[in-house]
Amino acid sequence: MFGFQSAREDRRRAARFRTLATLLDGGVSLLTALPRVGIAPPATTTPPHAFPIGQLLAPGDGRPELAAERAAIDAASRAGELPATLITLADDLEILLAARRTFLARLAYPLLVLHLTPVAATTADLLTRPGRFFGNVALAYLLLWSILAAIAAALAHLQRSAAGMARLARLPLLGPPIVLLARARYFRLLAVLEGSGVLRHEALTTATAALGTAIETDGYAEFALRMRRGDPPEQALAALHRLPMEEQGELAAALTVGRFEAAARRCADRATEVWQRATSRLAKAAGACAYATAVVLVAVSVLRFYTAYLAGFKPPR
């Protein structure tokens, strides 16, 4: 979620979306615009409506957000709303990148303190037993990075399956950002597809499939099923049990009067705003854990030092 490699890819993709949207709005044809953003266009015999534009602009597998982008781009291309959709997707990516930078910035200092703690805790051995000092520091760093790697591997493993994502969504601090991010992307994609003229049932199917393993963070599949079945909007939206009641009511009213696009976009914006706060709380909690660990390590080191020091004053038997 916060990998450096994916961050570089997201920045590159956001810039590409904006550049392409600007070119298309300026009257440049798609075949001419694609090479300007570093993409080889399809064969000229391919009709414009059949361009694999989504795969060209958001290539790759394994990340549900890429599937969501491809679905939105393809639908917008068919409906002739590609520039506006690209701008929306670029805005979404920049919001996520800003939240990622904030998260990493808040973790940077606690992680630095955690790395300096083994050095401070074993400084007494630096002059008297330097070999032991460097050995203890290396062992502490190995243990620290092993723990961090194990946590990252466990999270990556759980995110590969819908059941694993459902387990993560139930965790107190980690769950809310996962739930809110899935909600924001789901309703934003629905709004984009609705605005592009895609049939609602197709939009619901596309948005639900684009969630990937995050589908179990709420009742998105059940919501789509109830809508296809023709249930009243209130009953269909009740499947999204994590969605606040006031937002369910707003979306139900919008479905009734035919203003679902604007309501879905507002729901996505609210989810994004709350997601940013939840991510901030997660970063603060992670930083607090790092500080607490550092304090405990230093306290143990000080206690061991003074215990050994006072033991030297014991009278011989």
Tab-separated table of C-alpha atoms in Angstrom:
chain	number	residue	atom	x	y	z
A	1	MET	CA	0.000	0.000	0.000
A	2	PHE	CA	2.842	2.334	0.772
A	3	GLY	CA	5.622	0.831	-1.361
A	4	PHE	CA	8.175	3.106	-3.000
A	5	GLN	CA	7.968	1.285	-6.327
A	6	SER	CA	4.177	1.655	-6.521
A	7	ALA	CA	4.496	5.330	-5.522
A	8	ARG	CA	6.781	5.996	-8.488
A	9	GLU	CA	4.388	4.165	-10.802
A	10	ASP	CA	1.414	6.120	-9.453
A	11	ARG	CA	3.172	9.473	-9.944
A	12	ARG	CA	4.102	8.532	-13.492
A	13	ARG	CA	0.557	7.365	-14.236
A	14	ALA	CA	-1.049	10.517	-12.799
A	15	ALA	CA	1.205	12.726	-14.931
A	16	ARG	CA	0.404	10.624	-17.987
A	17	PHE	CA	-3.347	10.914	-17.351
A	18	ARG	CA	-3.171	14.706	-17.056
A	19	THR	CA	-0.994	15.136	-20.134
A	20	LEU	CA	-3.202	12.907	-22.246
A	21	ALA	CA	-6.369	14.646	-21.049
A	22	THR	CA	-4.868	18.033	-21.943
A	23	LEU	CA	-3.935	16.832	-25.421
A	24	LEU	CA	-7.355	15.307	-26.074
A	25	ASP	CA	-9.139	18.425	-24.817
A	26	GLY	CA	-6.961	20.456	-27.179
A	27	GLY	CA	-8.248	18.516	-30.163
A	28	VAL	CA	-5.323	16.117	-30.625
A	29	SER	CA	-6.455	12.689	-31.787
A	30	LEU	CA	-5.887	9.669	-29.586
A	31	LEU	CA	-3.481	8.056	-32.067
A	32	THR	CA	-1.374	11.208	-32.119
A	33	ALA	CA	-1.576	11.848	-28.372
A	34	LEU	CA	-0.507	8.388	-27.191
A	35	PRO	CA	3.121	8.600	-28.447
A	36	ARG	CA	3.475	11.976	-26.711
A	37	VAL	CA	2.910	10.281	-23.348
A	38	GLY	CA	5.284	7.442	-24.136
A	39	ILE	CA	2.750	4.839	-25.298
A	40	ALA	CA	2.932	3.044	-28.620
A	41	PRO	CA	-0.533	3.280	-30.208
A	42	PRO	CA	-2.357	0.210	-31.519
A	43	ALA	CA	-2.367	-0.666	-35.206
A	44	THR	CA	-4.067	1.979	-37.293
A	45	THR	CA	-6.507	-0.654	-38.544
A	46	THR	CA	-7.964	-0.922	-35.049
A	47	PRO	CA	-11.165	1.146	-34.800
A	48	PRO	CA	-11.033	3.861	-32.115
A	49	HIS	CA	-13.787	2.286	-30.014
A	50	ALA	CA	-11.807	-0.982	-29.869
A	51	PHE	CA	-8.528	0.513	-28.589
A	52	PRO	CA	-7.292	-1.340	-25.467
A	53	ILE	CA	-6.840	2.093	-23.957
A	54	GLY	CA	-7.337	0.944	-20.362
A	55	GLN	CA	-4.577	-1.674	-20.603
A	56	LEU	CA	-2.311	0.821	-22.345
A	57	LEU	CA	-2.703	3.537	-19.697
A	58	ALA	CA	-2.925	1.313	-16.575
A	59	PRO	CA	-0.957	-1.849	-17.353
A	60	GLY	CA	-0.169	-4.509	-14.787
A	61	ASP	CA	-1.961	-7.001	-12.600
A	62	GLY	CA	-2.213	-7.732	-8.901
A	63	ARG	CA	-3.393	-4.298	-7.777
A	64	PRO	CA	-7.191	-3.776	-7.650
A	65	GLU	CA	-6.810	-0.041	-8.238
A	66	LEU	CA	-5.322	-0.761	-11.670
A	67	ALA	CA	-8.324	-2.897	-12.572
A	68	ALA	CA	-10.601	-0.077	-11.442
A	69	GLU	CA	-8.716	2.446	-13.550
A	70	ARG	CA	-8.802	0.214	-16.624
A	71	ALA	CA	-12.543	-0.299	-16.238
A	72	ALA	CA	-13.190	3.433	-15.871
A	73	ILE	CA	-10.932	4.361	-18.803
A	74	ASP	CA	-12.475	1.789	-21.146
A	75	ALA	CA	-16.019	2.811	-20.217
A	76	ALA	CA	-15.224	6.511	-20.594
A	77	SER	CA	-13.550	5.886	-23.948
A	78	ARG	CA	-16.660	4.123	-25.253
A	79	ALA	CA	-18.858	6.963	-24.018
A	80	GLY	CA	-16.600	9.742	-25.342
A	81	GLU	CA	-15.792	11.097	-21.853
A	82	LEU	CA	-12.138	10.100	-21.681
A	83	PRO	CA	-10.497	13.501	-20.851
A	84	ALA	CA	-12.743	14.225	-17.859
A	85	THR	CA	-12.290	10.679	-16.564
A	86	LEU	CA	-8.501	10.902	-16.848
A	87	ILE	CA	-8.507	14.137	-14.840
A	88	THR	CA	-10.628	12.484	-12.138
A	89	LEU	CA	-8.305	9.494	-11.952
A	90	ALA	CA	-5.251	11.768	-11.762
A	91	ASP	CA	-6.859	13.696	-8.898
A	92	ASP	CA	-7.525	10.437	-7.037
A	93	LEU	CA	-3.929	9.286	-7.488
A	94	GLU	CA	-2.558	12.588	-6.197
A	95	ILE	CA	-4.765	12.347	-3.096
A	96	LEU	CA	-3.419	8.865	-2.398
A	97	LEU	CA	0.173	9.970	-2.986
A	98	ALA	CA	-0.230	12.896	-0.592
A	99	ALA	CA	-1.632	10.589	2.100
A	100	ARG	CA	1.227	8.149	1.501
A	101	ARG	CA	3.809	10.923	1.928
A	102	THR	CA	2.151	12.057	5.151
A	103	PHE	CA	2.094	8.499	6.492
A	104	LEU	CA	5.785	7.908	5.754
A	105	ALA	CA	6.800	11.331	7.092
A	106	ARG	CA	5.101	10.628	10.413
A	107	LEU	CA	6.812	7.252	10.669
A	108	ALA	CA	10.277	8.484	9.695
A	109	TYR	CA	11.310	9.996	13.039
A	110	PRO	CA	9.977	7.154	15.241
A	111	LEU	CA	11.792	4.644	13.022
A	112	LEU	CA	14.991	6.700	13.307
A	113	VAL	CA	14.655	6.698	17.092
A	114	LEU	CA	14.088	2.948	17.037
A	115	HIS	CA	17.264	2.462	14.987
A	116	LEU	CA	19.313	4.665	17.311
A	117	THR	CA	18.051	2.921	20.433
A	118	PRO	CA	20.307	-0.179	20.171
A	119	VAL	CA	23.303	2.112	19.772
A	120	ALA	CA	22.338	4.183	22.817
A	121	ALA	CA	21.461	1.097	24.850
A	122	THR	CA	24.876	-0.525	24.342
A	123	THR	CA	27.133	2.539	24.317
A	124	ALA	CA	28.717	1.429	27.610
A	125	ASP	CA	30.338	-1.486	25.773
A	126	LEU	CA	31.778	0.681	22.976
A	127	LEU	CA	35.099	1.447	24.712
A	128	THR	CA	35.449	-1.585	26.929
A	129	ARG	CA	34.113	-4.330	24.628
A	130	PRO	CA	33.773	-2.946	21.083
A	131	GLY	CA	33.304	-6.397	19.535
A	132	ARG	CA	30.357	-7.082	21.788
A	133	PHE	CA	28.972	-3.583	21.071
A	134	PHE	CA	28.947	-4.021	17.291
A	135	GLY	CA	27.637	-7.576	17.599
A	136	ASN	CA	24.708	-6.472	19.780
A	137	VAL	CA	23.872	-3.576	17.451
A	138	ALA	CA	23.951	-5.842	14.383
A	139	LEU	CA	21.791	-8.419	16.147
A	140	ALA	CA	19.296	-5.728	17.202
A	141	TYR	CA	19.036	-4.411	13.637
A	142	LEU	CA	18.614	-7.927	12.289
A	143	LEU	CA	15.814	-8.583	14.775
A	144	LEU	CA	14.127	-5.238	14.029
A	145	TRP	CA	14.145	-5.700	10.265
A	146	SER	CA	13.084	-9.322	10.591
A	147	ILE	CA	10.026	-8.204	12.573
A	148	LEU	CA	9.213	-5.460	10.060
A	149	ALA	CA	9.658	-7.869	7.146
A	150	ALA	CA	7.447	-10.462	8.838
A	151	ILE	CA	4.701	-7.872	9.389
A	152	ALA	CA	4.929	-6.700	5.754
A	153	ALA	CA	4.841	-10.299	4.475
A	154	ALA	CA	1.825	-11.144	6.658
A	155	LEU	CA	-0.064	-8.071	5.427
A	156	ALA	CA	0.789	-8.834	1.798
A	157	HIS	CA	-0.366	-12.432	2.229
A	158	LEU	CA	-3.690	-11.414	3.764
A	159	GLN	CA	-4.327	-8.839	1.034
A	160	ARG	CA	-4.090	-11.521	-1.669
A	161	SER	CA	-7.447	-13.066	-0.689
A	162	ALA	CA	-10.900	-11.679	0.004
A	163	ALA	CA	-11.071	-13.589	3.294
A	164	GLY	CA	-7.737	-12.120	4.356
A	165	MET	CA	-8.876	-8.600	3.523
A	166	ALA	CA	-12.034	-9.216	5.543
A	167	ARG	CA	-9.854	-10.166	8.543
A	168	LEU	CA	-7.742	-7.042	8.118
A	169	ALA	CA	-10.893	-4.907	7.869
A	170	ARG	CA	-11.925	-6.066	11.349
A	171	LEU	CA	-8.699	-4.901	13.011
A	172	PRO	CA	-9.143	-1.770	15.179
A	173	LEU	CA	-6.586	0.611	13.645
A	174	LEU	CA	-5.683	-1.037	10.365
A	175	GLY	CA	-9.268	-1.915	9.390
A	176	PRO	CA	-10.804	1.564	8.946
A	177	PRO	CA	-8.284	2.771	6.306
A	178	ILE	CA	-8.831	-0.441	4.304
A	179	VAL	CA	-12.626	-0.157	4.487
A	180	LEU	CA	-12.670	3.561	3.661
A	181	LEU	CA	-10.227	3.266	0.765
A	182	ALA	CA	-12.326	0.510	-0.815
A	183	ARG	CA	-15.479	2.611	-0.337
A	184	ALA	CA	-13.922	5.728	-1.860
A	185	ARG	CA	-12.683	3.872	-4.925
A	186	TYR	CA	-15.939	1.977	-5.359
A	187	PHE	CA	-18.203	5.017	-5.317
A	188	ARG	CA	-15.801	7.160	-7.317
A	189	LEU	CA	-15.651	4.508	-10.020
A	190	LEU	CA	-19.450	4.221	-9.958
A	191	ALA	CA	-19.711	7.990	-10.389
A	192	VAL	CA	-17.257	7.966	-13.296
A	193	LEU	CA	-19.057	5.089	-15.016
A	194	GLU	CA	-22.454	6.702	-14.419
A	195	GLY	CA	-21.218	9.987	-15.858
A	196	SER	CA	-19.781	8.163	-18.863
A	197	GLY	CA	-23.194	6.828	-19.821
A	198	VAL	CA	-22.579	3.218	-18.817
A	199	LEU	CA	-25.710	1.260	-17.919
A	200	ARG	CA	-26.142	1.044	-14.161
A	201	HIS	CA	-26.071	-2.739	-13.972
A	202	GLU	CA	-22.870	-2.787	-16.008
A	203	ALA	CA	-21.415	-0.033	-13.822
A	204	LEU	CA	-22.250	-1.975	-10.642
A	205	THR	CA	-20.709	-5.149	-12.041
A	206	THR	CA	-17.577	-3.323	-13.171
A	207	ALA	CA	-17.106	-1.428	-9.895
A	208	THR	CA	-17.655	-4.560	-7.824
A	209	ALA	CA	-15.178	-6.578	-9.880
A	210	ALA	CA	-12.629	-3.749	-9.680
A	211	LEU	CA	-12.553	-4.017	-5.871
A	212	GLY	CA	-10.525	-7.211	-6.185
A	213	THR	CA	-9.835	-8.782	-2.790
A	214	ALA	CA	-11.329	-5.743	-1.018
A	215	ILE	CA	-14.807	-6.909	-2.023
A	216	GLU	CA	-15.357	-8.500	1.397
A	217	THR	CA	-14.742	-5.268	3.311
A	218	ASP	CA	-18.465	-4.532	2.903
A	219	GLY	CA	-21.488	-6.007	1.143
A	220	TYR	CA	-20.696	-4.692	-2.343
A	221	ALA	CA	-21.556	-7.927	-4.133
A	222	GLU	CA	-24.860	-8.178	-2.244
A	223	PHE	CA	-25.656	-4.539	-3.080
A	224	ALA	CA	-25.106	-5.186	-6.802
A	225	LEU	CA	-27.238	-8.339	-6.612
A	226	ARG	CA	-30.128	-6.514	-4.941
A	227	MET	CA	-29.964	-3.702	-7.485
A	228	ARG	CA	-30.033	-6.166	-10.384
A	229	ARG	CA	-32.934	-7.943	-8.705
A	230	GLY	CA	-34.897	-4.683	-8.616
A	231	ASP	CA	-35.075	-4.217	-4.840
A	232	PRO	CA	-35.972	-0.735	-3.578
A	233	PRO	CA	-32.887	1.476	-3.180
A	234	GLU	CA	-33.224	1.559	0.620
A	235	GLN	CA	-33.190	-2.236	0.866
A	236	ALA	CA	-30.352	-2.573	-1.646
A	237	LEU	CA	-28.154	-0.046	0.153
A	238	ALA	CA	-28.785	-1.767	3.493
A	239	ALA	CA	-26.365	-4.441	2.250
A	240	LEU	CA	-23.563	-1.891	2.718
A	241	HIS	CA	-23.762	-2.266	6.478
A	242	ARG	CA	-20.589	-0.245	7.149
A	243	LEU	CA	-21.906	2.756	5.215
A	244	PRO	CA	-23.360	5.424	7.577
A	245	MET	CA	-27.147	5.576	7.608
A	246	GLU	CA	-27.252	9.206	6.462
A	247	GLU	CA	-25.175	8.342	3.407
A	248	GLN	CA	-27.395	5.352	2.680
A	249	GLY	CA	-30.375	7.702	2.768
A	250	GLU	CA	-28.713	10.231	0.474
A	251	LEU	CA	-27.754	7.566	-2.058
A	252	ALA	CA	-31.235	5.999	-1.931
A	253	ALA	CA	-32.847	9.368	-2.624
A	254	ALA	CA	-30.387	10.008	-5.459
A	255	LEU	CA	-31.174	6.626	-7.030
A	256	THR	CA	-34.872	7.454	-6.835
A	257	VAL	CA	-34.632	10.842	-8.561
A	258	GLY	CA	-31.845	9.979	-11.023
A	259	ARG	CA	-28.964	11.963	-9.461
A	260	PHE	CA	-26.807	9.049	-8.436
A	261	GLU	CA	-23.578	10.305	-10.035
A	262	ALA	CA	-23.301	13.421	-7.857
A	263	ALA	CA	-24.322	11.546	-4.698
A	264	ALA	CA	-21.808	8.768	-5.353
A	265	ARG	CA	-19.049	11.328	-5.895
A	266	ARG	CA	-19.909	13.084	-2.622
A	267	CYS	CA	-19.856	9.735	-0.832
A	268	ALA	CA	-16.431	8.989	-2.334
A	269	ASP	CA	-15.102	12.408	-1.314
A	270	ARG	CA	-16.307	11.940	2.278
A	271	ALA	CA	-14.788	8.466	2.419
A	272	THR	CA	-11.490	9.862	1.133
A	273	GLU	CA	-11.496	12.596	3.764
A	274	VAL	CA	-12.211	10.165	6.596
A	275	TRP	CA	-9.661	7.731	5.138
A	276	GLN	CA	-6.981	10.400	5.380
A	277	ARG	CA	-7.796	10.943	9.067
A	278	ALA	CA	-7.827	7.189	9.714
A	279	THR	CA	-4.459	6.820	7.981
A	280	SER	CA	-3.112	9.643	10.132
A	281	ARG	CA	-4.302	7.864	13.284
A	282	LEU	CA	-2.644	4.655	12.102
A	283	ALA	CA	0.654	6.480	11.541
A	284	LYS	CA	0.453	8.071	14.996
A	285	ALA	CA	-0.259	4.707	16.605
A	286	ALA	CA	2.645	3.073	14.762
A	287	GLY	CA	4.919	5.930	15.839
A	288	ALA	CA	3.757	5.617	19.430
A	289	CYS	CA	4.563	1.889	19.379
A	290	ALA	CA	8.055	2.682	18.049
A	291	TYR	CA	8.617	5.267	20.800
A	292	ALA	CA	7.323	2.901	23.475
A	293	THR	CA	9.638	0.138	22.245
A	294	ALA	CA	12.591	2.526	22.318
A	295	VAL	CA	11.772	3.657	25.867
A	296	VAL	CA	11.484	0.059	27.080
A	297	LEU	CA	14.805	-0.915	25.479
A	298	VAL	CA	16.617	2.071	26.979
A	299	ALA	CA	15.033	1.466	30.394
A	300	VAL	CA	16.120	-2.176	30.351
A	301	SER	CA	19.637	-1.154	29.335
A	302	VAL	CA	19.874	1.443	32.117
A	303	LEU	CA	18.522	-1.022	34.661
A	304	ARG	CA	21.055	-3.660	33.632
A	305	PHE	CA	23.890	-1.125	33.788
A	306	TYR	CA	23.055	0.081	37.308
A	307	THR	CA	22.387	-3.451	38.514
A	308	ALA	CA	25.870	-4.469	37.404
A	309	TYR	CA	27.341	-1.251	38.787
A	310	LEU	CA	25.766	-1.667	42.239
A	311	ALA	CA	26.717	-5.311	42.300
A	312	GLY	CA	30.350	-4.189	42.359
A	313	PHE	CA	29.848	-2.537	45.754
A	314	LYS	CA	28.619	-5.679	47.477
A	315	PRO	CA	30.995	-6.703	50.298
A	316	PRO	CA	32.775	-9.982	49.744
A	317	ARG	CA	31.536	-12.957	51.725
